[in-house]
Coordinates of C-alpha atoms in Angstrom, one line a residue:
M28 CA 48.6 138.4 107.9
H29 CA 50.2 136.1 105.4
V30 CA 53.7 136.2 106.9
K31 CA 53.4 132.8 108.7
P32 CA 52.2 130.8 105.7
F33 CA 54.8 132.4 103.5
A34 CA 57.6 131.7 106.1
S35 CA 56.4 128.1 106.4
A36 CA 56.5 127.6 102.6
L37 CA 59.9 129.2 102.4
H38 CA 61.2 127.0 105.2
W39 CA 59.8 123.9 103.5
A40 CA 61.3 124.9 100.1
A41 CA 64.7 125.5 101.8
A42 CA 64.6 122.1 103.6
T43 CA 63.5 120.3 100.4
G44 CA 66.3 122.0 98.5
R45 CA 68.8 121.1 101.1
R46 CA 67.7 117.4 101.1
L47 CA 67.9 117.2 97.4
T48 CA 71.3 118.9 97.3
E49 CA 72.7 116.5 100.0
S50 CA 71.3 113.4 98.2
W51 CA 72.6 114.6 94.8
A52 CA 75.9 115.8 96.0
G53 CA 76.9 112.4 97.2
S54 CA 76.0 110.6 94.0
P55 CA 78.5 109.4 91.4
R56 CA 76.6 111.3 88.7
A57 CA 77.2 114.6 90.6
L58 CA 80.9 113.8 90.9
D59 CA 81.1 113.1 87.1
V60 CA 79.4 116.5 86.4
L61 CA 81.8 118.3 88.7
T62 CA 84.8 116.6 87.1
A63 CA 83.6 117.6 83.6
L64 CA 83.1 121.2 84.8
G65 CA 86.4 121.3 86.5
C66 CA 88.2 120.1 83.3
L67 CA 86.3 122.6 81.2
A68 CA 87.3 125.4 83.6
L69 CA 90.9 124.5 83.3
M70 CA 90.8 124.3 79.5
A71 CA 88.9 127.6 79.3
L72 CA 92.1 129.3 80.4
D73 CA 93.6 128.3 77.1
L74 CA 90.8 129.8 74.9
P75 CA 92.7 132.9 73.8
G76 CA 95.8 130.8 72.9
L77 CA 93.7 128.2 71.0
A78 CA 92.0 131.0 69.0
A79 CA 95.4 132.5 68.2
A80 CA 97.2 129.2 67.3
D81 CA 94.4 127.7 65.2
N82 CA 92.5 130.0 62.8
S83 CA 89.8 127.4 62.3
L84 CA 88.6 128.1 65.9
N85 CA 87.5 131.4 67.2
G86 CA 86.6 132.0 70.8
P87 CA 83.0 130.7 70.7
A88 CA 83.8 127.7 68.5
A89 CA 86.7 126.7 70.8
A90 CA 84.4 126.9 73.8
V91 CA 81.9 124.6 72.1
V92 CA 84.6 122.1 71.1
L93 CA 86.1 122.1 74.6
A94 CA 82.6 121.6 76.2
L95 CA 81.9 118.7 73.9
G96 CA 85.3 117.1 74.8
C97 CA 84.6 117.5 78.5
S98 CA 81.1 116.1 78.2
T99 CA 82.8 112.7 77.5
L100 CA 83.8 112.6 81.1
L101 CA 80.1 112.1 82.0
V102 CA 80.4 108.5 80.9
R103 CA 83.9 108.0 82.2
R104 CA 82.8 105.2 84.7
R105 CA 81.2 103.0 82.0
M106 CA 83.2 104.0 78.9
P107 CA 86.4 105.7 79.9
W108 CA 88.0 105.0 76.5
I109 CA 85.7 107.6 74.9
S110 CA 87.3 110.3 77.0
Y111 CA 90.7 108.9 76.2
L112 CA 90.1 109.0 72.4
A113 CA 88.7 112.5 72.7
A114 CA 91.8 113.5 74.6
L115 CA 94.1 112.1 71.9
L116 CA 92.1 114.1 69.3
F117 CA 92.6 117.3 71.4
I118 CA 96.3 116.7 71.6
G119 CA 96.7 116.3 67.8
W120 CA 94.3 119.1 66.8
L121 CA 94.4 121.7 69.6
H122 CA 97.6 120.7 71.3
E123 CA 95.6 120.5 74.5
L124 CA 97.0 118.3 77.4
T125 CA 94.3 119.0 80.1
L126 CA 91.7 116.5 79.0
V127 CA 94.1 113.6 78.7
Q128 CA 95.0 113.9 82.4
F129 CA 91.3 113.3 83.4
A130 CA 91.0 110.6 80.8
L131 CA 94.1 108.6 81.9
Y132 CA 92.9 108.9 85.5
S133 CA 89.5 107.6 84.6
V134 CA 91.0 104.6 82.6
G135 CA 93.2 103.7 85.6
R136 CA 90.4 104.2 88.1
Y137 CA 87.7 102.2 86.4
R138 CA 89.6 99.7 84.3
G139 CA 92.5 98.9 86.5
R140 CA 96.3 98.7 86.3
R141 CA 96.7 96.9 83.0
A142 CA 94.4 99.3 81.2
G143 CA 96.0 102.3 82.8
I144 CA 99.5 101.3 81.8
L145 CA 98.3 100.5 78.2
A146 CA 96.6 103.8 78.0
T147 CA 99.7 105.7 79.2
V148 CA 102.0 103.9 76.8
G149 CA 99.6 104.6 73.9
Y150 CA 99.4 108.3 74.9
V151 CA 103.2 108.7 75.1
A152 CA 103.6 106.9 71.7
F153 CA 100.9 109.0 70.1
A154 CA 102.6 112.2 71.4
L155 CA 106.0 111.1 70.1
V156 CA 104.5 110.5 66.6
L157 CA 103.0 114.0 66.7
F158 CA 106.3 115.5 67.9
C159 CA 107.9 114.2 64.7
V160 CA 105.3 115.9 62.5
P161 CA 106.7 119.1 61.0
G162 CA 105.2 122.2 62.4
W163 CA 103.7 120.6 65.5
P164 CA 103.9 123.0 68.5
E165 CA 107.5 124.1 68.4
S166 CA 106.8 126.6 71.1
R167 CA 105.9 123.9 73.6
A168 CA 109.2 122.0 73.3
E169 CA 112.2 122.6 71.0
T170 CA 114.0 119.3 71.9
L171 CA 112.8 115.8 72.5
S172 CA 114.0 115.8 76.1
G173 CA 112.0 119.0 76.8
F174 CA 109.0 117.4 75.1
L175 CA 109.2 114.2 77.1
S176 CA 109.7 116.2 80.4
L177 CA 106.3 117.8 79.6
V178 CA 104.3 114.9 78.3
V179 CA 105.5 111.8 80.3
P180 CA 104.9 113.2 83.8
I181 CA 101.4 114.3 83.0
G182 CA 100.4 110.8 81.7
V183 CA 102.3 108.7 84.3
L184 CA 101.1 110.7 87.3
A185 CA 97.4 110.8 86.2
A186 CA 97.3 107.1 85.4
A187 CA 99.2 106.2 88.7
V188 CA 96.7 108.2 90.8
G189 CA 93.8 106.5 88.9
I190 CA 95.3 103.0 89.5
A191 CA 95.8 103.8 93.2
A192 CA 92.2 104.8 93.5
Y193 CA 91.2 101.6 91.7
R194 CA 93.1 99.5 94.2
H195 CA 91.6 101.5 97.1
D196 CA 88.1 100.8 95.7
L197 CA 89.0 97.1 95.5
V198 CA 90.2 97.1 99.1
G199 CA 87.0 98.8 100.2
E200 CA 84.8 96.4 98.4
L201 CA 86.7 93.4 99.8
N202 CA 86.3 94.8 103.3
A203 CA 82.6 95.4 102.7
R204 CA 82.2 91.8 101.5
R205 CA 84.2 90.5 104.4
A206 CA 82.0 92.3 106.8
E207 CA 78.9 91.0 105.1
S208 CA 80.3 87.5 105.2
D209 CA 81.0 87.9 108.9
V210 CA 77.4 88.9 109.6
L211 CA 76.1 86.0 107.6
Q212 CA 78.4 83.6 109.4
A213 CA 77.3 85.0 112.7
V214 CA 73.7 84.6 111.8
Q215 CA 74.4 81.0 110.7
Q216 CA 76.2 80.2 113.9
E217 CA 73.3 81.6 115.9
R218 CA 70.9 79.5 114.0
T219 CA 73.0 76.5 114.7
S220 CA 73.1 77.5 118.4
V221 CA 69.3 77.8 118.5
A222 CA 69.0 74.4 116.8
R223 CA 71.3 72.9 119.4
D224 CA 69.3 74.5 122.2
V225 CA 66.1 73.1 120.6
H226 CA 67.7 69.7 120.7
D227 CA 68.8 70.0 124.3
F228 CA 65.5 71.3 125.7
V229 CA 63.0 69.5 123.4
G230 CA 65.1 66.3 123.4
R231 CA 65.0 66.3 127.2
E232 CA 61.3 66.6 127.2
L233 CA 60.9 63.8 124.6
T234 CA 63.1 61.6 126.7
L235 CA 60.9 62.1 129.7
L236 CA 57.8 61.5 127.6
T237 CA 59.3 58.3 126.3
V238 CA 60.2 57.0 129.8
R239 CA 56.8 58.0 131.1
S240 CA 54.9 56.3 128.3
E241 CA 56.9 53.1 128.8
V242 CA 56.1 53.1 132.5
L243 CA 52.4 53.7 131.8
S244 CA 52.5 51.0 129.1
M245 CA 53.8 48.4 131.6
R246 CA 51.2 49.4 134.2
A247 CA 48.4 49.1 131.7
R248 CA 49.7 45.8 130.2
E249 CA 46.6 43.9 131.2
T250 CA 44.1 46.7 130.2
A251 CA 42.5 47.8 127.0
Y252 CA 44.9 50.8 126.9
A253 CA 48.1 48.9 126.8
K254 CA 48.4 49.1 123.0
D255 CA 47.8 52.9 123.0
F256 CA 50.5 53.5 125.5
E257 CA 53.0 51.3 123.6
E258 CA 52.2 53.3 120.4
L259 CA 52.7 56.6 122.4
A260 CA 56.1 55.4 123.6
D261 CA 57.1 54.3 120.1
T262 CA 56.0 57.7 118.7
A263 CA 58.1 59.6 121.3
R264 CA 61.2 57.4 120.5
R265 CA 60.8 58.1 116.8
A266 CA 60.4 61.8 117.4
H267 CA 63.6 61.8 119.4
L268 CA 65.5 59.9 116.7
V269 CA 64.2 62.3 114.0
L270 CA 65.3 65.3 116.1
N271 CA 68.8 63.8 116.5
E272 CA 69.0 63.3 112.7
I273 CA 67.9 66.9 111.9
I274 CA 70.1 68.6 114.5
V275 CA 73.7 67.9 113.6
Q276 CA 75.7 68.3 116.8
R277 CA 79.4 69.1 116.4
G278 CA 81.0 68.1 119.7
E279 CA 79.6 68.2 123.2
R280 CA 78.6 71.6 124.6
D281 CA 76.6 72.9 127.5
S282 CA 73.2 74.4 126.9
T283 CA 72.9 78.2 126.9
P284 CA 72.1 79.3 130.5
G285 CA 68.7 80.8 131.3
V286 CA 67.7 83.8 133.4
D287 CA 69.2 82.1 136.5
G288 CA 72.6 82.8 135.0
L289 CA 72.1 86.5 134.7
P290 CA 73.3 87.5 138.2
A291 CA 76.6 85.6 137.6
L292 CA 76.9 87.2 134.2
A293 CA 76.4 90.7 135.8
E294 CA 78.9 89.9 138.5
E295 CA 81.5 88.9 135.9
S296 CA 80.9 92.1 133.9
G297 CA 81.4 94.1 137.1
R298 CA 84.7 92.4 137.7
A299 CA 85.7 93.3 134.2
G300 CA 85.2 97.0 134.9
S301 CA 81.6 97.5 133.7
P302 CA 79.2 97.5 136.7
V303 CA 75.7 96.2 136.1
R304 CA 72.4 97.2 137.7
L305 CA 70.1 94.2 137.1
A306 CA 66.3 94.4 137.5
L307 CA 64.8 91.0 136.9
D308 CA 61.1 90.4 136.9
A309 CA 59.9 87.2 138.5
D310 CA 57.8 86.5 135.4
A311 CA 61.0 85.8 133.4
H312 CA 61.5 82.6 135.4
G313 CA 58.3 81.3 133.9
L314 CA 59.6 81.5 130.3
S315 CA 60.3 78.4 128.3
P316 CA 64.0 77.3 128.3
L317 CA 64.5 78.5 124.7
R318 CA 63.2 82.0 125.5
Q319 CA 65.3 82.1 128.7
A320 CA 68.3 81.2 126.6
A321 CA 67.5 84.1 124.2
V322 CA 67.2 86.5 127.1
Y323 CA 70.6 85.4 128.4
R324 CA 72.3 85.7 124.9
V325 CA 70.9 89.2 124.4
V326 CA 72.2 90.5 127.8
Q327 CA 75.5 88.7 127.3
E328 CA 76.1 90.3 123.9
C329 CA 75.1 93.8 125.2
L330 CA 77.5 93.5 128.1
T331 CA 80.2 92.4 125.7
N332 CA 79.6 95.5 123.6
A333 CA 79.5 97.7 126.6
A334 CA 82.9 96.4 127.7
K335 CA 84.3 97.1 124.3
H336 CA 82.9 100.5 123.6
A337 CA 82.0 102.0 127.0
S338 CA 84.3 100.3 129.6
G339 CA 83.8 101.7 133.1
E340 CA 80.2 102.9 132.4
T341 CA 77.4 101.4 134.4
V342 CA 75.1 99.2 132.4
E343 CA 71.4 99.2 133.2
V344 CA 69.6 95.9 132.5
S345 CA 65.9 95.7 132.9
I346 CA 63.8 92.5 132.2
A347 CA 60.1 92.9 132.9
A348 CA 56.7 91.8 131.6
D349 CA 55.0 94.3 129.3
G350 CA 51.6 93.0 128.6
P351 CA 51.8 89.8 126.6
Q352 CA 55.5 90.3 126.0
L353 CA 58.7 90.3 128.0
R354 CA 60.8 93.5 127.5
I355 CA 64.6 93.3 127.7
S356 CA 66.2 96.7 127.9
V357 CA 70.0 97.2 128.2
S358 CA 71.5 100.7 128.1
N359 CA 74.8 102.3 129.0
A360 CA 76.1 105.8 128.9
L361 CA 78.7 106.7 126.3
P362 CA 82.2 107.5 127.4
A363 CA 83.2 111.1 127.5
R364 CA 86.3 110.4 125.5
T365 CA 86.6 108.0 122.6
P366 CA 89.4 105.5 122.7
H367 CA 92.5 106.3 120.7
R368 CA 92.2 102.9 119.0
A369 CA 88.8 101.4 118.2
P370 CA 88.2 98.0 119.7
V371 CA 88.4 95.0 117.5
S372 CA 84.8 94.2 116.5
S373 CA 83.3 92.5 113.4
G374 CA 79.9 94.2 114.0
S375 CA 78.1 90.8 113.8
G376 CA 77.0 90.4 117.4
T377 CA 73.9 92.5 116.9
A378 CA 73.0 90.5 113.9
S379 CA 73.3 87.2 115.7
M380 CA 71.2 88.2 118.7
S381 CA 68.6 89.8 116.4
E382 CA 68.4 86.5 114.5
R383 CA 67.8 84.5 117.8
V384 CA 65.1 86.9 118.9
R385 CA 63.4 86.9 115.6
S386 CA 63.4 83.1 115.5
L387 CA 61.3 83.1 118.6
G388 CA 58.8 85.7 117.3
G389 CA 60.3 88.7 119.0
T390 CA 61.8 92.0 117.9
L391 CA 65.1 93.7 118.6
T392 CA 66.1 97.4 118.1
A393 CA 69.4 99.1 118.8
R394 CA 69.8 102.8 118.9
R395 CA 72.4 105.4 119.9
T396 CA 71.5 108.8 121.3
E397 CA 73.7 111.7 122.1
D398 CA 74.7 110.3 125.5
A399 CA 73.7 106.6 125.6
Y400 CA 73.4 103.4 123.7
E401 CA 70.3 101.2 124.2
V402 CA 69.2 97.8 123.0
V403 CA 65.5 96.8 123.5
A404 CA 64.3 93.3 122.7
T405 CA 60.8 91.9 123.1
L406 CA 59.8 88.2 123.4
P407 CA 56.3 86.6 123.6
L408 CA 55.6 85.4 127.1
G409 CA 53.4 82.5 125.9

């Protein structure tokens, strides 16, 4: 009777545990813990030898000392020098070379090339001093060349791998910052484009308003309304001048086409190898020029992405009224085979068209399913 509730609770506990494990397993703290445990496991292989070589440490005491030394690896990201000093202590006291490999790697990984080289030189110099101490592990190396052949490769290899990882992290961080900069630049360019479109469309209307006001002012020159029409014409001219001062135009350019340009855009995409099925609602022609420009840019960017990532697949474009909003939907099937080389893309196109849609009070979402990619944007009709 209670099997179903118990099974549900067990399933919930398993799912919760799996989520926690997945989230923890990918964290830097988890990696540090695993590194410390791995180092401890390797040094635990030397427990019998440590107890025999040093009478001050029996098996349990040696295990505690090794665990304390490995615990310094838990702070290796912020304070790698603590692990390094502990490793040098282990070399002089226990003749243990395992911890120093992890310590030198950590110094090179999280402090860079200069610190890694300095730590390696210090480690080798410290080991040479110990080699000159009478009674220091003669069984490990009877000659200086044999000693160096054991000590130097351990330190150099560990530090070199750490430095290489440090450089890899730097390259990854630079790439991430470059991608972020590309997105910000795309958004800024889109804002500039929107501003230019505002200038083109609103400026045209202000020009017409100015001309119309001047005509009415001349017609009403002998009436009581002449002064009002003159003030209206002056106001329209000042508004146009202010608009020109706010919008900085860099060179002449054509305005972004409206929905009338979509058929030509679809035809161009078909010639490029990505056929388009366009369904355009008549209500879209009643949109303001700025909203029509936004519709055009969204479809244009989606067709560009489809040509890059799904060349040859048919693109479905639907533009229709949905209550008080206009819904733009662009979808295409995903290719059966992925290209051998990924197309060049900064990934900033979605950010730019999302910025334009948001600036007009709309929304934009892009999602990928198992067999298709779809972009849906909404714009207010009014």
